[in-house]
Amino acid sequence: MAGRQLWALAMWVALGLPAVGQTYDLAERYAQGYEVLVTSSSVVDSKVTGRGPKALEDAIARMSGGLSVTQTGQVRYRVREAVAGRPVQQEAVVLRGETRAPGAPASAQVSHSKIGGVPVLVRAPRGGAKLYRGKSGGQIDQAEAARWCDDLPAELLEGEDVSASRIGDSWTIKGDDLCQRLGLPEGSDGRIELTFEAVVEKEGKRLAQLKVAWTMSSAPAAGKAPLSGMKMDLRGYYFIDLETHLPYYLDLHGSSTMDLRVPDPGGAEATMSIESQLRFVWVYTLMAVGS
């Protein structure tokens, strides 16, 4: 998520200064009634290689020069139910959702969220799949809801009181724990390393600056599923508000490789590899407190 700079970090760095502050009740991290506005942007620049039937090779040739996709969104979340400081049910409303792919066919160069303005209830049990439904109980496009309404919770340090930590402290999230926190499919594996580098100030807020190193991989999907392998490597920074204990800003960049199996009606199996450069940015704004 990039393309434009969302804001310039003008901050002083208190190197060597521990992150002192009041400890707090983790159950109040996401209190019922909290409203959080999440502004996001992403840029994915991809190049495609592969082999297979002529129709596929023609498509690969068209994309081999590179395809850039930019996605920007703004979603308002309201916590409906929280357990131990983690939102397990929230109401999401997409205020803005746009995808631009300049190199795509004309009809697909610009698209907008199909659920803009529609309240969506998101159920997110820890270790379980997220569920989406219309607030009134009506049907919604589940894939569309998942695409736009998955930015909260984005607690990489779930359950940790960073305000009681010191500069130099580090955390590692890996394996099954990482998959559960992020809702990754079975067969995935990964590792996130976070290091508390500094306390910085932005717009009058004291923030914990955490360096992020994130690697992920996926085993081949079972059966006839097209994914045969995936690797991702991201680096960046994660900022946590030391007063509200909520995410404030997340900025990641890196690369990924995705390998696909593409069945051919003639019986042969084609392969396709997508190599991408990635940039993701999320900005979190606490809007209101109260049920």
Coordinates of C-alpha atoms in Angstrom, one line a residue, residues 60-231:
I60 CA 1.8 -14.2 -19.5
A61 CA 3.5 -12.2 -22.3
R62 CA 1.1 -9.3 -21.8
M63 CA 1.9 -9.3 -18.0
S64 CA 5.6 -10.0 -18.2
G65 CA 6.4 -6.3 -18.5
G66 CA 4.9 -5.6 -15.2
L67 CA 1.5 -4.9 -13.7
S68 CA 0.9 -2.4 -10.9
V69 CA -2.2 -2.5 -8.7
T70 CA -2.9 0.3 -6.2
Q71 CA -5.7 -0.1 -3.6
T72 CA -6.8 2.6 -1.2
G73 CA -9.5 2.4 1.5
Q74 CA -11.0 3.9 4.5
V75 CA -13.1 1.8 6.9
R76 CA -14.8 2.7 10.2
Y77 CA -14.9 -0.1 12.8
R78 CA -17.0 -0.1 15.9
V79 CA -16.3 -2.8 18.5
R80 CA -19.4 -4.7 19.4
E81 CA -17.9 -7.3 21.6
A82 CA -14.4 -7.8 23.1
V83 CA -12.8 -10.6 25.0
A84 CA -9.5 -10.0 27.0
G85 CA -8.9 -6.8 25.1
R86 CA -9.4 -8.4 21.6
P87 CA -12.4 -7.5 19.4
V88 CA -14.3 -10.7 18.6
Q89 CA -17.2 -8.9 17.0
Q90 CA -17.1 -5.6 15.2
E91 CA -19.2 -3.5 12.8
A92 CA -17.4 -2.3 9.7
V93 CA -18.5 0.3 7.2
V94 CA -16.4 0.9 4.1
L95 CA -16.3 4.7 3.6
R96 CA -14.0 4.5 0.6
G97 CA -12.6 1.5 -1.4
E98 CA -10.9 1.9 -4.7
T99 CA -8.6 -0.3 -6.8
R100 CA -6.6 1.0 -9.8
A101 CA -4.7 -1.2 -12.2
P102 CA -3.5 1.0 -15.1
G103 CA -2.1 -1.9 -17.2
A104 CA -5.3 -4.0 -17.0
P105 CA -8.0 -4.1 -19.7
A106 CA -10.0 -0.8 -19.8
S107 CA -13.0 -2.3 -18.0
A108 CA -10.9 -3.4 -15.0
Q109 CA -8.6 -0.4 -14.6
V110 CA -10.7 1.2 -11.9
S111 CA -13.1 -0.6 -9.5
H112 CA -14.8 0.4 -6.3
S113 CA -15.9 -1.5 -3.2
K114 CA -19.4 -3.1 -3.8
I115 CA -20.2 -2.8 -0.1
G116 CA -19.5 0.9 0.4
G117 CA -21.7 2.3 3.1
V118 CA -23.1 -1.1 4.1
P119 CA -22.7 -2.0 7.8
V120 CA -21.0 -5.4 8.0
L121 CA -20.8 -7.5 11.2
V122 CA -17.4 -9.2 11.4
R123 CA -17.0 -12.1 13.8
A124 CA -13.3 -12.9 14.5
P125 CA -12.8 -15.7 17.1
R126 CA -9.2 -16.3 17.9
G127 CA -8.0 -19.4 16.0
G128 CA -11.1 -19.5 13.9
A129 CA -12.2 -18.3 10.5
K130 CA -13.7 -14.9 10.3
L131 CA -17.4 -14.7 9.5
Y132 CA -19.2 -11.8 7.8
R133 CA -22.9 -10.9 7.5
G134 CA -25.0 -7.9 6.8
K135 CA -26.0 -6.0 10.0
S136 CA -29.6 -6.5 9.1
G137 CA -29.0 -10.2 8.6
G138 CA -29.1 -10.0 4.9
Q139 CA -26.7 -11.6 2.4
I140 CA -23.4 -9.9 1.5
D141 CA -20.5 -10.8 -0.8
Q142 CA -18.3 -12.7 1.7
A143 CA -15.1 -12.3 -0.5
E144 CA -15.8 -8.6 -0.9
A145 CA -16.3 -8.2 2.9
A146 CA -13.1 -10.1 3.6
R147 CA -11.2 -7.9 1.1
W148 CA -12.2 -4.6 2.8
C149 CA -13.1 -5.4 6.4
D150 CA -10.0 -7.2 7.7
D151 CA -7.9 -4.5 9.1
L152 CA -9.1 -4.7 12.7
P153 CA -7.8 -6.3 14.8
A154 CA -4.3 -5.7 13.5
E155 CA -2.7 -6.3 16.9
L156 CA 0.7 -7.9 16.1
L157 CA 1.5 -7.8 19.8
E158 CA -1.8 -9.2 21.1
G159 CA -1.9 -9.1 24.9
E160 CA 1.4 -7.3 25.4
D161 CA 1.7 -4.1 27.4
V162 CA 4.3 -2.2 25.4
S163 CA 4.2 0.8 27.8
A164 CA 5.8 -1.5 30.4
S165 CA 8.6 -2.5 28.1
R166 CA 12.0 -1.0 27.5
I167 CA 13.9 0.0 24.4
G168 CA 15.8 -3.1 23.1
D169 CA 13.0 -5.5 24.1
S170 CA 11.9 -7.9 21.3
W171 CA 9.1 -10.3 20.6
T172 CA 8.8 -13.2 18.2
I173 CA 5.5 -14.6 16.9
K174 CA 5.7 -17.7 14.8
G175 CA 4.2 -21.0 13.7
D176 CA 0.7 -21.9 14.8
D177 CA 0.4 -18.8 17.0
L178 CA 1.0 -16.5 14.1
C179 CA -1.4 -18.4 11.9
Q180 CA -4.1 -18.1 14.6
R181 CA -3.6 -14.4 15.2
L182 CA -3.7 -13.6 11.5
G183 CA -6.3 -16.2 10.4
L184 CA -3.9 -17.8 7.9
P185 CA -4.9 -21.1 6.1
E186 CA -3.7 -24.5 7.3
G187 CA -0.3 -25.3 5.9
S188 CA 1.0 -21.7 6.3
D189 CA 4.1 -20.9 8.3
G190 CA 5.8 -17.7 9.2
R191 CA 7.6 -15.6 11.7
I192 CA 7.3 -12.0 12.8
E193 CA 10.1 -10.4 14.8
L194 CA 9.5 -7.0 16.5
T195 CA 12.1 -4.9 18.2
F196 CA 11.4 -1.9 20.4
E197 CA 13.7 0.7 18.9
A198 CA 12.6 4.1 20.3
V199 CA 9.9 6.3 21.8
V200 CA 8.9 9.0 19.2
E201 CA 6.4 11.8 19.2
K202 CA 3.8 12.6 16.5
E203 CA 1.1 15.2 16.8
G204 CA 1.4 15.3 20.5
K205 CA 1.2 11.5 20.9
R206 CA 3.9 9.3 22.4
L207 CA 4.5 6.3 20.2
A208 CA 6.4 3.1 20.6
Q209 CA 8.4 2.5 17.4
L210 CA 8.9 -1.2 16.7
K211 CA 11.0 -2.5 13.9
V212 CA 9.3 -5.4 12.0
A213 CA 10.8 -8.3 10.1
W214 CA 8.1 -10.6 8.7
T215 CA 8.5 -13.8 6.7
M216 CA 5.8 -16.1 5.5
S217 CA 5.4 -19.2 3.4
S218 CA 2.7 -21.5 2.3
A219 CA 2.7 -25.2 1.5
P220 CA 1.2 -26.4 -1.8
A221 CA -2.6 -26.4 -1.6
A222 CA -4.3 -29.8 -1.5
G223 CA -6.3 -31.2 -4.4
K224 CA -6.8 -29.1 -7.6
A225 CA -6.3 -25.8 -5.9
P226 CA -4.1 -23.6 -8.0
L227 CA -1.6 -22.4 -5.4
S228 CA 1.5 -24.5 -5.4
G229 CA 3.7 -22.3 -3.2
M230 CA 4.1 -18.8 -1.7
K231 CA 6.9 -16.9 0.0

